[in-house]
mmCIF file of C-alpha atoms in Angstrom:
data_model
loop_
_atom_site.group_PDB
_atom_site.id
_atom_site.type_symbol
_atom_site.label_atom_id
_atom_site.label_comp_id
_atom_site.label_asym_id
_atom_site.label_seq_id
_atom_site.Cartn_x
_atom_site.Cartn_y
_atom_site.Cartn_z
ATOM 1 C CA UNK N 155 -96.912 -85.752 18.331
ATOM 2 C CA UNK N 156 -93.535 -84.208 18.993
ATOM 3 C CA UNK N 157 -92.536 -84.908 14.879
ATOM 4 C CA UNK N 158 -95.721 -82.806 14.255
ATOM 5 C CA UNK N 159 -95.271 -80.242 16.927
ATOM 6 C CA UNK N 160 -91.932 -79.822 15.097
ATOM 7 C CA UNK N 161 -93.107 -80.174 11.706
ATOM 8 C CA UNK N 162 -95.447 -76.940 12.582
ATOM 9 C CA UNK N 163 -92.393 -75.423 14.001
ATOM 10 C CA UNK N 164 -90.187 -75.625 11.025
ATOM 11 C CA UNK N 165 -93.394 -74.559 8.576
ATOM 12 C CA UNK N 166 -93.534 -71.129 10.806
ATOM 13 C CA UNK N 167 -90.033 -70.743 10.686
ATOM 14 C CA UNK N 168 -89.626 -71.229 6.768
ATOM 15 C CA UNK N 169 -92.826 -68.651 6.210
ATOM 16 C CA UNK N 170 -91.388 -66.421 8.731
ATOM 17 C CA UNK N 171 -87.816 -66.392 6.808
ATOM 18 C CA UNK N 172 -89.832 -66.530 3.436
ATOM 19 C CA UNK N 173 -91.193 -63.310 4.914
ATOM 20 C CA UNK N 174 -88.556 -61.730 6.001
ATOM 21 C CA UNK N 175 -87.147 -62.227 2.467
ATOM 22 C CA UNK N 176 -90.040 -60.576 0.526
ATOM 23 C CA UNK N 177 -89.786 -57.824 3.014
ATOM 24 C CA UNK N 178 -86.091 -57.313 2.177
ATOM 25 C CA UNK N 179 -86.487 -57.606 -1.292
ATOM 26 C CA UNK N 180 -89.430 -55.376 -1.121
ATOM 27 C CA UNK N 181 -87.508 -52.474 0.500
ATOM 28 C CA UNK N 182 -84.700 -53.129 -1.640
ATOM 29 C CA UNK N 183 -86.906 -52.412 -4.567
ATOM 30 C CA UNK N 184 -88.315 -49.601 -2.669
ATOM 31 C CA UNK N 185 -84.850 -48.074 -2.077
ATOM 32 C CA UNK N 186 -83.668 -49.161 -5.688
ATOM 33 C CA UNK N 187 -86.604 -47.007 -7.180
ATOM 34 C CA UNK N 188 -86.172 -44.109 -4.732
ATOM 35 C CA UNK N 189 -82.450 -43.773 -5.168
ATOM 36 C CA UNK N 190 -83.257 -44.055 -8.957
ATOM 37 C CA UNK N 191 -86.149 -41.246 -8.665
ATOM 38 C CA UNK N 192 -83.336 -39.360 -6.874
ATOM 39 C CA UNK N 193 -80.783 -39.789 -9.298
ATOM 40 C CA UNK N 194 -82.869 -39.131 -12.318
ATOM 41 C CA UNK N 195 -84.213 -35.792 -10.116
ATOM 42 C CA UNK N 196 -80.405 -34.713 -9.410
ATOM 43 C CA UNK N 197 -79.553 -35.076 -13.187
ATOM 44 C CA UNK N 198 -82.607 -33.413 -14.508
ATOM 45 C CA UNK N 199 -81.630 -30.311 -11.754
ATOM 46 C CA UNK N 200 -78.193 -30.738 -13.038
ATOM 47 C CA UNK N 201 -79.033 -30.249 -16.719
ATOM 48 C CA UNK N 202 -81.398 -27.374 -15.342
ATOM 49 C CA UNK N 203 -78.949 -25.232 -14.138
ATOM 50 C CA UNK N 204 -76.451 -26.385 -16.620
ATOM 51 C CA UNK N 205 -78.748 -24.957 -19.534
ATOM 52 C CA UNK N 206 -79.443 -21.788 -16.958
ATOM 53 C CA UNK N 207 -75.600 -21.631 -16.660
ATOM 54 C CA UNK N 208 -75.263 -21.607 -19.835
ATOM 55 C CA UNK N 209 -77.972 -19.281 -20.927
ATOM 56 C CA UNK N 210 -76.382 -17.000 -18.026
ATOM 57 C CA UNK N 211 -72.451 -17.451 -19.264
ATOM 58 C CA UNK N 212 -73.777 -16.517 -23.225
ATOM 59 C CA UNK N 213 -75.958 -13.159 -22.108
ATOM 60 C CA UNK N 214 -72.616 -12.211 -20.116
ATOM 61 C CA UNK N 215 -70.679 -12.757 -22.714
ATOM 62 C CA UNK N 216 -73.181 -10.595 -24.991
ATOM 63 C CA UNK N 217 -73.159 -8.099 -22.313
ATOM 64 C CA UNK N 218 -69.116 -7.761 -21.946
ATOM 65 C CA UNK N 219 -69.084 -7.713 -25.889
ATOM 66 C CA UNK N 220 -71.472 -4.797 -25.770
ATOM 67 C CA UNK N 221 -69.636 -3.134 -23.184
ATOM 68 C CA UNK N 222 -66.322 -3.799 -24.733
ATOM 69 C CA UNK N 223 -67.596 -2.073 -27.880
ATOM 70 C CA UNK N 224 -69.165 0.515 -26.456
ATOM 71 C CA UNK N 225 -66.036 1.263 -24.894
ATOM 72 C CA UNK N 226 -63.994 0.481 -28.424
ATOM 73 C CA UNK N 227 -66.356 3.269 -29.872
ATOM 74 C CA UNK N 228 -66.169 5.549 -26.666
ATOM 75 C CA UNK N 229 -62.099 5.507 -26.861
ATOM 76 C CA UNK N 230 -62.089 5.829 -30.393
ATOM 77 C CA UNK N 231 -64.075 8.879 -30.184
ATOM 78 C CA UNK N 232 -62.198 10.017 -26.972
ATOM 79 C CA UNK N 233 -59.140 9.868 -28.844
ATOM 80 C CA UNK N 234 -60.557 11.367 -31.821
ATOM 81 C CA UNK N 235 -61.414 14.345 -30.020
ATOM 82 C CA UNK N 236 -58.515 14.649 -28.006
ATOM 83 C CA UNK N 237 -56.471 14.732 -31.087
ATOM 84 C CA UNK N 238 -59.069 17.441 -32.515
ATOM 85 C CA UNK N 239 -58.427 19.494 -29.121
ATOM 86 C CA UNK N 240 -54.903 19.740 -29.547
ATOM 87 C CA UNK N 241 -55.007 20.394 -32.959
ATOM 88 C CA UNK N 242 -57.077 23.161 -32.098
ATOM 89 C CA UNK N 243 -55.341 24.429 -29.332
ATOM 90 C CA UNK N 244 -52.191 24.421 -31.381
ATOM 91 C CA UNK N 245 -53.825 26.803 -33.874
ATOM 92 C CA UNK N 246 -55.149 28.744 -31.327
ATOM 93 C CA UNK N 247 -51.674 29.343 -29.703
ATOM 94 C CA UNK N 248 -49.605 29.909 -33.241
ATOM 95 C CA UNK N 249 -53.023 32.331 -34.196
ATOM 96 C CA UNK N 250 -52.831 33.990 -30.708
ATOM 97 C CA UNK N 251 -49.673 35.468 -30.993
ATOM 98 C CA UNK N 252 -51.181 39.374 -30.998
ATOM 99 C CA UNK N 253 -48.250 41.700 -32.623
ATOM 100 C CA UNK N 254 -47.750 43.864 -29.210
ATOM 101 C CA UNK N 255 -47.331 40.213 -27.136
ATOM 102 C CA UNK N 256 -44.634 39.395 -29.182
ATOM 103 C CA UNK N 257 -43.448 42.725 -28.680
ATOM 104 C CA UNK N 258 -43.423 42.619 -25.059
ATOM 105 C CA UNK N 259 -41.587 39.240 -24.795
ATOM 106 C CA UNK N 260 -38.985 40.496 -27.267
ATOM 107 C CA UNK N 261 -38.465 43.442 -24.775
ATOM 108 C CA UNK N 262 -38.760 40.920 -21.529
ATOM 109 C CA UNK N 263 -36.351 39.042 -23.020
ATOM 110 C CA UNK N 264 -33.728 42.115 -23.511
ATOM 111 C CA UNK N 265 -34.314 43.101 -20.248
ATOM 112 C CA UNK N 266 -33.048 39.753 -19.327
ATOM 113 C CA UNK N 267 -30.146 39.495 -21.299
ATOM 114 C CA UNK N 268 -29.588 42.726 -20.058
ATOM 115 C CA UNK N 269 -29.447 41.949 -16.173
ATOM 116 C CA UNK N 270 -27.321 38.468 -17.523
ATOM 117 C CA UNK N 271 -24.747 40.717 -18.815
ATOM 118 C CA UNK N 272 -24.731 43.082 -15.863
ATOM 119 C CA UNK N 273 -24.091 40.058 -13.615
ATOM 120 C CA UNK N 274 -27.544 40.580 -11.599
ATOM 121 C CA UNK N 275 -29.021 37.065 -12.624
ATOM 122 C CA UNK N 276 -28.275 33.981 -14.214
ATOM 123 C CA UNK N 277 -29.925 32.360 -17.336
ATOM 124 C CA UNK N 278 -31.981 30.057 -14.663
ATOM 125 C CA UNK N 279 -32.914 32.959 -12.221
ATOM 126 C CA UNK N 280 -35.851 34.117 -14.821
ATOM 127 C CA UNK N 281 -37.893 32.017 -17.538
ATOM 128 C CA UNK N 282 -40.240 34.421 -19.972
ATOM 129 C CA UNK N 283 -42.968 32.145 -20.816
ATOM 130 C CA UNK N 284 -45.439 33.804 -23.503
ATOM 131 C CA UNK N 285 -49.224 32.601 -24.282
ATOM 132 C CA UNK N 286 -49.602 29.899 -21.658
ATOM 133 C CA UNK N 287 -52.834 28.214 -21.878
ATOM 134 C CA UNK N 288 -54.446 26.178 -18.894
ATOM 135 C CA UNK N 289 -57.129 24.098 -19.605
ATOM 136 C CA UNK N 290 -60.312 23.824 -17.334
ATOM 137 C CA UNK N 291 -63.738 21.995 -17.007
ATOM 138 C CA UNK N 292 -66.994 24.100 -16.789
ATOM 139 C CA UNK N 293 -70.650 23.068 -17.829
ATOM 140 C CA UNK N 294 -69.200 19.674 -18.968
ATOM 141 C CA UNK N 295 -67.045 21.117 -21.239
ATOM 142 C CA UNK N 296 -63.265 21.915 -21.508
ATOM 143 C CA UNK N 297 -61.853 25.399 -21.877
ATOM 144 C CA UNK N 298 -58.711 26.965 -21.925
ATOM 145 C CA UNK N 299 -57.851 30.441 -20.498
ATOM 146 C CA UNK N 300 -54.745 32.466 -21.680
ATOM 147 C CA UNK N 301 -52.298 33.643 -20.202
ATOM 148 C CA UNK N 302 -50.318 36.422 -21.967
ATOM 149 C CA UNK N 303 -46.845 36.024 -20.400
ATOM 150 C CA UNK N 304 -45.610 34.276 -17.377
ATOM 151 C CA UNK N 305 -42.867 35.669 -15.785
ATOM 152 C CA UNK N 306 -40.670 33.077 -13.095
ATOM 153 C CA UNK N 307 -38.645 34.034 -10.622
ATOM 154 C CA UNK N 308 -36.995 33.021 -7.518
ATOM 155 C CA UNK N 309 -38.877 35.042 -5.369
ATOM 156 C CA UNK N 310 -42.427 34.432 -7.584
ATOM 157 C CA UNK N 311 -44.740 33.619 -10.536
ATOM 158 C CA UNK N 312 -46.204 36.781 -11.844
ATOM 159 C CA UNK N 313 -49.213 36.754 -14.262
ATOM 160 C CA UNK N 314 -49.120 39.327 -16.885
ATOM 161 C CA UNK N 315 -52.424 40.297 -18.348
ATOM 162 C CA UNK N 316 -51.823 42.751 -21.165
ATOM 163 C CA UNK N 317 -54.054 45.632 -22.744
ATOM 164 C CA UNK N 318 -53.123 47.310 -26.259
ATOM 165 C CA UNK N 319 -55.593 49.991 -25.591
ATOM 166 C CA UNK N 320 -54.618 53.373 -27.830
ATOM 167 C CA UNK N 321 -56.574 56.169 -26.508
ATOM 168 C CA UNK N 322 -56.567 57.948 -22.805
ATOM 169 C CA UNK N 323 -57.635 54.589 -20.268
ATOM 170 C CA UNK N 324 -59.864 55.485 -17.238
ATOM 171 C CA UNK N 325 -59.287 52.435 -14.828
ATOM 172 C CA UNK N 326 -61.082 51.313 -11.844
ATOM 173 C CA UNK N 327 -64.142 53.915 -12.383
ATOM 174 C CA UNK N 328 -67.389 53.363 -9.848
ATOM 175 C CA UNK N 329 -70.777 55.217 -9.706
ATOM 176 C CA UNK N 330 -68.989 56.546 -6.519
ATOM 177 C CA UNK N 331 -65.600 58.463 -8.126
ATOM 178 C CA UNK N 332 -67.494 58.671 -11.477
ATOM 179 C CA UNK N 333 -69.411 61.934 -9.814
ATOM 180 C CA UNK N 334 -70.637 64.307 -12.280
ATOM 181 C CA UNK N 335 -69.090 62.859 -14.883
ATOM 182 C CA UNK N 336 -71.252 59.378 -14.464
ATOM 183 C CA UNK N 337 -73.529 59.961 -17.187
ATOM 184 C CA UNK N 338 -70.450 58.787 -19.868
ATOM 185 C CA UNK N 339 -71.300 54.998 -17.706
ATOM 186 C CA UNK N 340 -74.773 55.596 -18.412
ATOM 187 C CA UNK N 341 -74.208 56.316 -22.263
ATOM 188 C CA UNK N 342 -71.402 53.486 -22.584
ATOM 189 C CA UNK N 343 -74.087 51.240 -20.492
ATOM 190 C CA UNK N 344 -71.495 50.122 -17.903
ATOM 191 C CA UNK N 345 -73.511 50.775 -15.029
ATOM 192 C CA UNK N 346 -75.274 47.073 -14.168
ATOM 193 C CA UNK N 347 -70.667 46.602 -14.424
ATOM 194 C CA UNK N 348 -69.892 48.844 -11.934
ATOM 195 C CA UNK N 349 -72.521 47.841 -9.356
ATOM 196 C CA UNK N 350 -70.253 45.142 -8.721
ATOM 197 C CA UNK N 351 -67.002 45.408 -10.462
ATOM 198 C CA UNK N 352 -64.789 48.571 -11.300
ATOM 199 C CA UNK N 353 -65.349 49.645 -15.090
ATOM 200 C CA UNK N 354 -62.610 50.868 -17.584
ATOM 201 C CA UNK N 355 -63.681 53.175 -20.536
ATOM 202 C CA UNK N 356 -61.332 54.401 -23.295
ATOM 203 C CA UNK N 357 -61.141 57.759 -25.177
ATOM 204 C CA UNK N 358 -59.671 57.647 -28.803
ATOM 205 C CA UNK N 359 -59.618 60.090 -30.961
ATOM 206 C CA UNK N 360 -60.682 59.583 -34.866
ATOM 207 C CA UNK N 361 -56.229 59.343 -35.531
ATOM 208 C CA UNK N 362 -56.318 56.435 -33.547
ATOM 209 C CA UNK N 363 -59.041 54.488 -35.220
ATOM 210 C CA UNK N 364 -58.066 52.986 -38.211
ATOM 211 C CA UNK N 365 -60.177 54.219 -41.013
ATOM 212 C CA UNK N 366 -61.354 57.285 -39.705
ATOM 213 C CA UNK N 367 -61.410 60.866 -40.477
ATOM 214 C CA UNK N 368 -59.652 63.251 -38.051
ATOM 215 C CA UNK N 369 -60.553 66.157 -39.369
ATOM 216 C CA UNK N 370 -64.357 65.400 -37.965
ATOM 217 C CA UNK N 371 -63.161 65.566 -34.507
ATOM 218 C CA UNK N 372 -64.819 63.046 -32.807
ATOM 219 C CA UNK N 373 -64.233 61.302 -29.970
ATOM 220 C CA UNK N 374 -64.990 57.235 -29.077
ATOM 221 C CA UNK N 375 -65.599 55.606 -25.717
ATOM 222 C CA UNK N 376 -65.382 52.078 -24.802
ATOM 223 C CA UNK N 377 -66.206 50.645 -22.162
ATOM 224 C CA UNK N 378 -64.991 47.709 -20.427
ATOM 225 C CA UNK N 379 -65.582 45.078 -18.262
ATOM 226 C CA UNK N 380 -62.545 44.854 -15.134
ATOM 227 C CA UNK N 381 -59.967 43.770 -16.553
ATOM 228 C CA UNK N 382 -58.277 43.677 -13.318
ATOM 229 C CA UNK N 383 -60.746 41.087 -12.314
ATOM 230 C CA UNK N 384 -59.708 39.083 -15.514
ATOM 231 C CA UNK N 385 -55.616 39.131 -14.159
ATOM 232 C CA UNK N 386 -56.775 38.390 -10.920
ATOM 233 C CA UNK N 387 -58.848 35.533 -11.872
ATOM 234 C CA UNK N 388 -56.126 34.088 -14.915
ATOM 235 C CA UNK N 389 -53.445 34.312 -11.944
ATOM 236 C CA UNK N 390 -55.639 32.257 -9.460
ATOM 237 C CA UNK N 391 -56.034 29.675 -12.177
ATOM 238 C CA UNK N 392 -52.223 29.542 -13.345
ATOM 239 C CA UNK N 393 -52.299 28.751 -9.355
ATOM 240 C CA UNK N 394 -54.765 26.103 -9.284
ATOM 241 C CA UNK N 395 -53.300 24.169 -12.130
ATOM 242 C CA UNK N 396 -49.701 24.421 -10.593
ATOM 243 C CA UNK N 397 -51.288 23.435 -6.993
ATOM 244 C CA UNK N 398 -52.785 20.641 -8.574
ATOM 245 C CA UNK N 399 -49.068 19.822 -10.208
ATOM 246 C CA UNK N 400 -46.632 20.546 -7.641
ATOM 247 C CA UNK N 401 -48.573 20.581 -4.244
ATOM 248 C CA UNK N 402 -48.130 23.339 -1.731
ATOM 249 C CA UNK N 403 -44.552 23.981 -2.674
ATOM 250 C CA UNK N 404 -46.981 26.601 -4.956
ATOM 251 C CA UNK N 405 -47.340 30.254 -3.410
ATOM 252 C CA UNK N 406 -49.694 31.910 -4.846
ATOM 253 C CA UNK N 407 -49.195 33.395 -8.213
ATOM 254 C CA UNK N 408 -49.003 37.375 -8.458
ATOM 255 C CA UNK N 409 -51.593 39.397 -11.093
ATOM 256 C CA UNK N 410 -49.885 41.903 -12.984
ATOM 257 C CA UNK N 411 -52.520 44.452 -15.438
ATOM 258 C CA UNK N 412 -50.226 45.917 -18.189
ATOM 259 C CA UNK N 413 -51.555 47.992 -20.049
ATOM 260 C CA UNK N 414 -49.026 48.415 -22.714
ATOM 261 C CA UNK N 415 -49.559 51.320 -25.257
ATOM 262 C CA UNK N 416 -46.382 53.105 -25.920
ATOM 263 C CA UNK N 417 -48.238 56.688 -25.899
ATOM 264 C CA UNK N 418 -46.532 59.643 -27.595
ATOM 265 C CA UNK N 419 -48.568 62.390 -25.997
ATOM 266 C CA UNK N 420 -49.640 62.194 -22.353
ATOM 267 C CA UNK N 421 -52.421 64.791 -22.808
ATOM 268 C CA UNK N 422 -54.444 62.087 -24.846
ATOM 269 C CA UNK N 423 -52.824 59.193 -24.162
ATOM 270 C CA UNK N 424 -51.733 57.068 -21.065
ATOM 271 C CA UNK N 425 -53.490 55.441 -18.172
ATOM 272 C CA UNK N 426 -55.373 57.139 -15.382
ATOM 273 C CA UNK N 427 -55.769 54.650 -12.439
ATOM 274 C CA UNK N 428 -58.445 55.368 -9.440
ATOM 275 C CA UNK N 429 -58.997 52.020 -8.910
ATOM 276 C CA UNK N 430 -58.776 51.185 -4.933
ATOM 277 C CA UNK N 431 -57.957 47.298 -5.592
ATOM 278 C CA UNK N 432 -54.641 46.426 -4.495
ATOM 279 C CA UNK N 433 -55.043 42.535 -5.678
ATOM 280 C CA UNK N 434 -53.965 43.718 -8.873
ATOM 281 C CA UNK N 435 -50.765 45.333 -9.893
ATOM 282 C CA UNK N 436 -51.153 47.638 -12.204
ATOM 283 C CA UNK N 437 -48.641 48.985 -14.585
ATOM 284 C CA UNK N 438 -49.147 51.685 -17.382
ATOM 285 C CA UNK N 439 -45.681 51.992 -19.303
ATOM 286 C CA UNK N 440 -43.021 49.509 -20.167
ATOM 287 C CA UNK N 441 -40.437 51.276 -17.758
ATOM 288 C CA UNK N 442 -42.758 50.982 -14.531
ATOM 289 C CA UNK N 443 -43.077 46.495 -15.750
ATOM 290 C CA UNK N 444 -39.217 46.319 -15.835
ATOM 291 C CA UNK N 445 -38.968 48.530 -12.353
ATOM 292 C CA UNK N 446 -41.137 46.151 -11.018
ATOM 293 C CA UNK N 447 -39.835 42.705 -12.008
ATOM 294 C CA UNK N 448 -36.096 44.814 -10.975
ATOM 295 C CA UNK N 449 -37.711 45.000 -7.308
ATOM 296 C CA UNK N 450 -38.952 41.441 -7.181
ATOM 297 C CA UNK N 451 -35.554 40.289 -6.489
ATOM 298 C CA UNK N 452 -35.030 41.801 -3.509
ATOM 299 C CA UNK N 453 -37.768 40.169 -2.068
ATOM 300 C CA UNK N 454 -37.523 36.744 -0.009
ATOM 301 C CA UNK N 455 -36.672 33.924 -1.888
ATOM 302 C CA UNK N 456 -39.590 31.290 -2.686
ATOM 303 C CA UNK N 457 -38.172 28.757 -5.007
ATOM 304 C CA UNK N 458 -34.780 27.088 -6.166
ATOM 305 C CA UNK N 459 -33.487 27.092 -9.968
ATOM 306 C CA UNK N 460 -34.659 23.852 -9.671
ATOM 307 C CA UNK N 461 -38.414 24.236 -8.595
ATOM 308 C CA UNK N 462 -38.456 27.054 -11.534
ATOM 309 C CA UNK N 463 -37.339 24.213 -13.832
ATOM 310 C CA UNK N 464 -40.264 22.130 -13.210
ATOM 311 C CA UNK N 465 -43.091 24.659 -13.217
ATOM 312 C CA UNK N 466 -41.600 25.392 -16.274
ATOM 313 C CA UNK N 467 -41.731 21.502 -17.515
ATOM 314 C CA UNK N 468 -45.306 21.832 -16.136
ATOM 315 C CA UNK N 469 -46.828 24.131 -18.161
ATOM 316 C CA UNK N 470 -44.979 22.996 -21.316
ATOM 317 C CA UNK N 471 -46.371 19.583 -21.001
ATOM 318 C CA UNK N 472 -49.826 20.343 -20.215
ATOM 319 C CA UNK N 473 -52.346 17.592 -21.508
ATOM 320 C CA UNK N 474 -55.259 19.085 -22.119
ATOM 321 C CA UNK N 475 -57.560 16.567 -21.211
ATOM 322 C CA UNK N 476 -55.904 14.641 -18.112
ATOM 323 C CA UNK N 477 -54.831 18.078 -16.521
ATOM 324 C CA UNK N 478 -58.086 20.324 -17.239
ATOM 325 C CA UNK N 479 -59.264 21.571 -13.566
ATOM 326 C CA UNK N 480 -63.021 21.854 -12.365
ATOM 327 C CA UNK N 481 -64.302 25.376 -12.283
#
């Protein structure tokens, strides 16, 4: 009885180990097949984002490669255009050079020698600089305005706009000093001008016209627009650009209106100011510019030899892309 009770025993035990064994194996199969389901999930994801890598890497490449010659063609044309802009602005400065500019810096530069010799001022106490041209954005674009000589001293930078008008020059007329003679705005239309700004009309006679008959006696008028306005406004941009340069070691830069017609005979020739603006020098005869630039130097000194030097190196080296200002 015992044999069998053990007998029964030892069956149980063997199907309960048996058991346990098919279990094991069982979840070891289970486990084999999920860690292989896993595996073969992880590599498919893998080789997913591989290909999307891929895919990604090859339309940035594309992209940068479009970009890059986009840019190629952008700086190629940049260049291009540059070198256009100076070629033009060359041209423009050798084709600029009006006759009575040249005249004036032949007789600024006299007057210089002239104080060098009488001991007043050394060779670095005044640079002449003729047609300066600063370069400035507007509307997208890039423009240059002209200055006709730049005069630099120790106690200044003066702006010299000059006018070769021939004829008798009314500056700085207004409907209100115009009186009863305001009818000449009205026939020159300068009247939507002087609204706003002062006007400037000029009487020549027919011997002062080339290619007309004096004996017909007739007069001209021209009118136009301030051109005290246009020295004040080349001045402030000479100003601007140097600002922009230099920093605030830059006072600002002084407006002088020349208008520069030797005339012969003062009954119809020679300027007749009644402008009120006092922004503006003005200056009607080659003796009043050189008294003027005389008195400058007893005024309080603003820069060194030195600081002259390099406004001077500024405005010969002007790029005229890099250092264009915004309007």
């Amino acid at each position: 009885m015992m044999y069998a009770i053990i007998g029964v025993l030892a069956v149980a035990l063997i199907a309960t180990i048996y058991m346990i064994y098919r279990q094991s194996k069982k979840i070891d199969l289970q486990k084999k097949m999920l860690t292989e389901k896993y595996q073969h999930e992880m590599a498919a994801t893998i080789e997913k984002y591989r290909d999307q890598q891929l895919t990604i890497e090859e339309e940035f490449h594309r992209e940068v490669m479009e970009i890059k010659e986009n840019h190629d063609r952008e700086t190629a044309f940049f260049r291009q255009s540059v070198s256009q802009l100076n070629r033009y602005i060359d041209d423009v400065q050798s084709y600029a050079k009006k006759s009575s500019n040249v005249s004036t810096y032949q007789a600024l530069y006299q007057l210089k020698q002239r104080w060098i010799d009488e001991n007043k001022i050394l060779d670095e106490d005044m640079i002449i600089m003729p047609n300066v041209f600063i370069p400035f954005y507007t509307e997208d674009r890039i423009k240059t305005c002209r200055v006709d000589h730049l005069i630099l001293l120790p106690t200044g930078i003066y702006s010299i706009e000059e006018k070769h008008w021939k004829g008798k020059i009314i500056h700085g007329l207004t409907d209100k000093n115009a009186k009863e003679f305001s009818f000449l705005l009205d026939m020159v239309q300068a009247k939507p001008f002087i609204q706003v700004y002062e006007q400037t009309l000029v009487f020549s006679s027919a011997s002062t016209v080339e290619g007309q008959d004096d004996s017909l006696g007739l007069l001209y008028v021209k009118a136009y627009a301030d051109p005290a306005k246009e020295a004040w406004n080349t001045a402030k941009m000479v100003s601007r650009f140097l600002v922009s340069k230099m920093g605030a070691i830059i006072n600002d830069v002084t407006p002088i209106l020349y208008f520069n017609h030797q005339h012969q005979d003062h009954s119809s020739e020679g300027v007749i100011d009644l402008s009120k603006d006092s922004s503006v020098i003005r200056v009607g005869h080659e003796k009043e510019l050189f008294s003027l630039l005389e008195e400058q130097f007893d005024r309080p000194m603003l820069y060194s030899r030195e600081d002259l030097r390099k406004i001077k190196e500024n405005l010969e080296h002007i790029h005229y892309i890099r250092d264009s200002i915004e309007m």
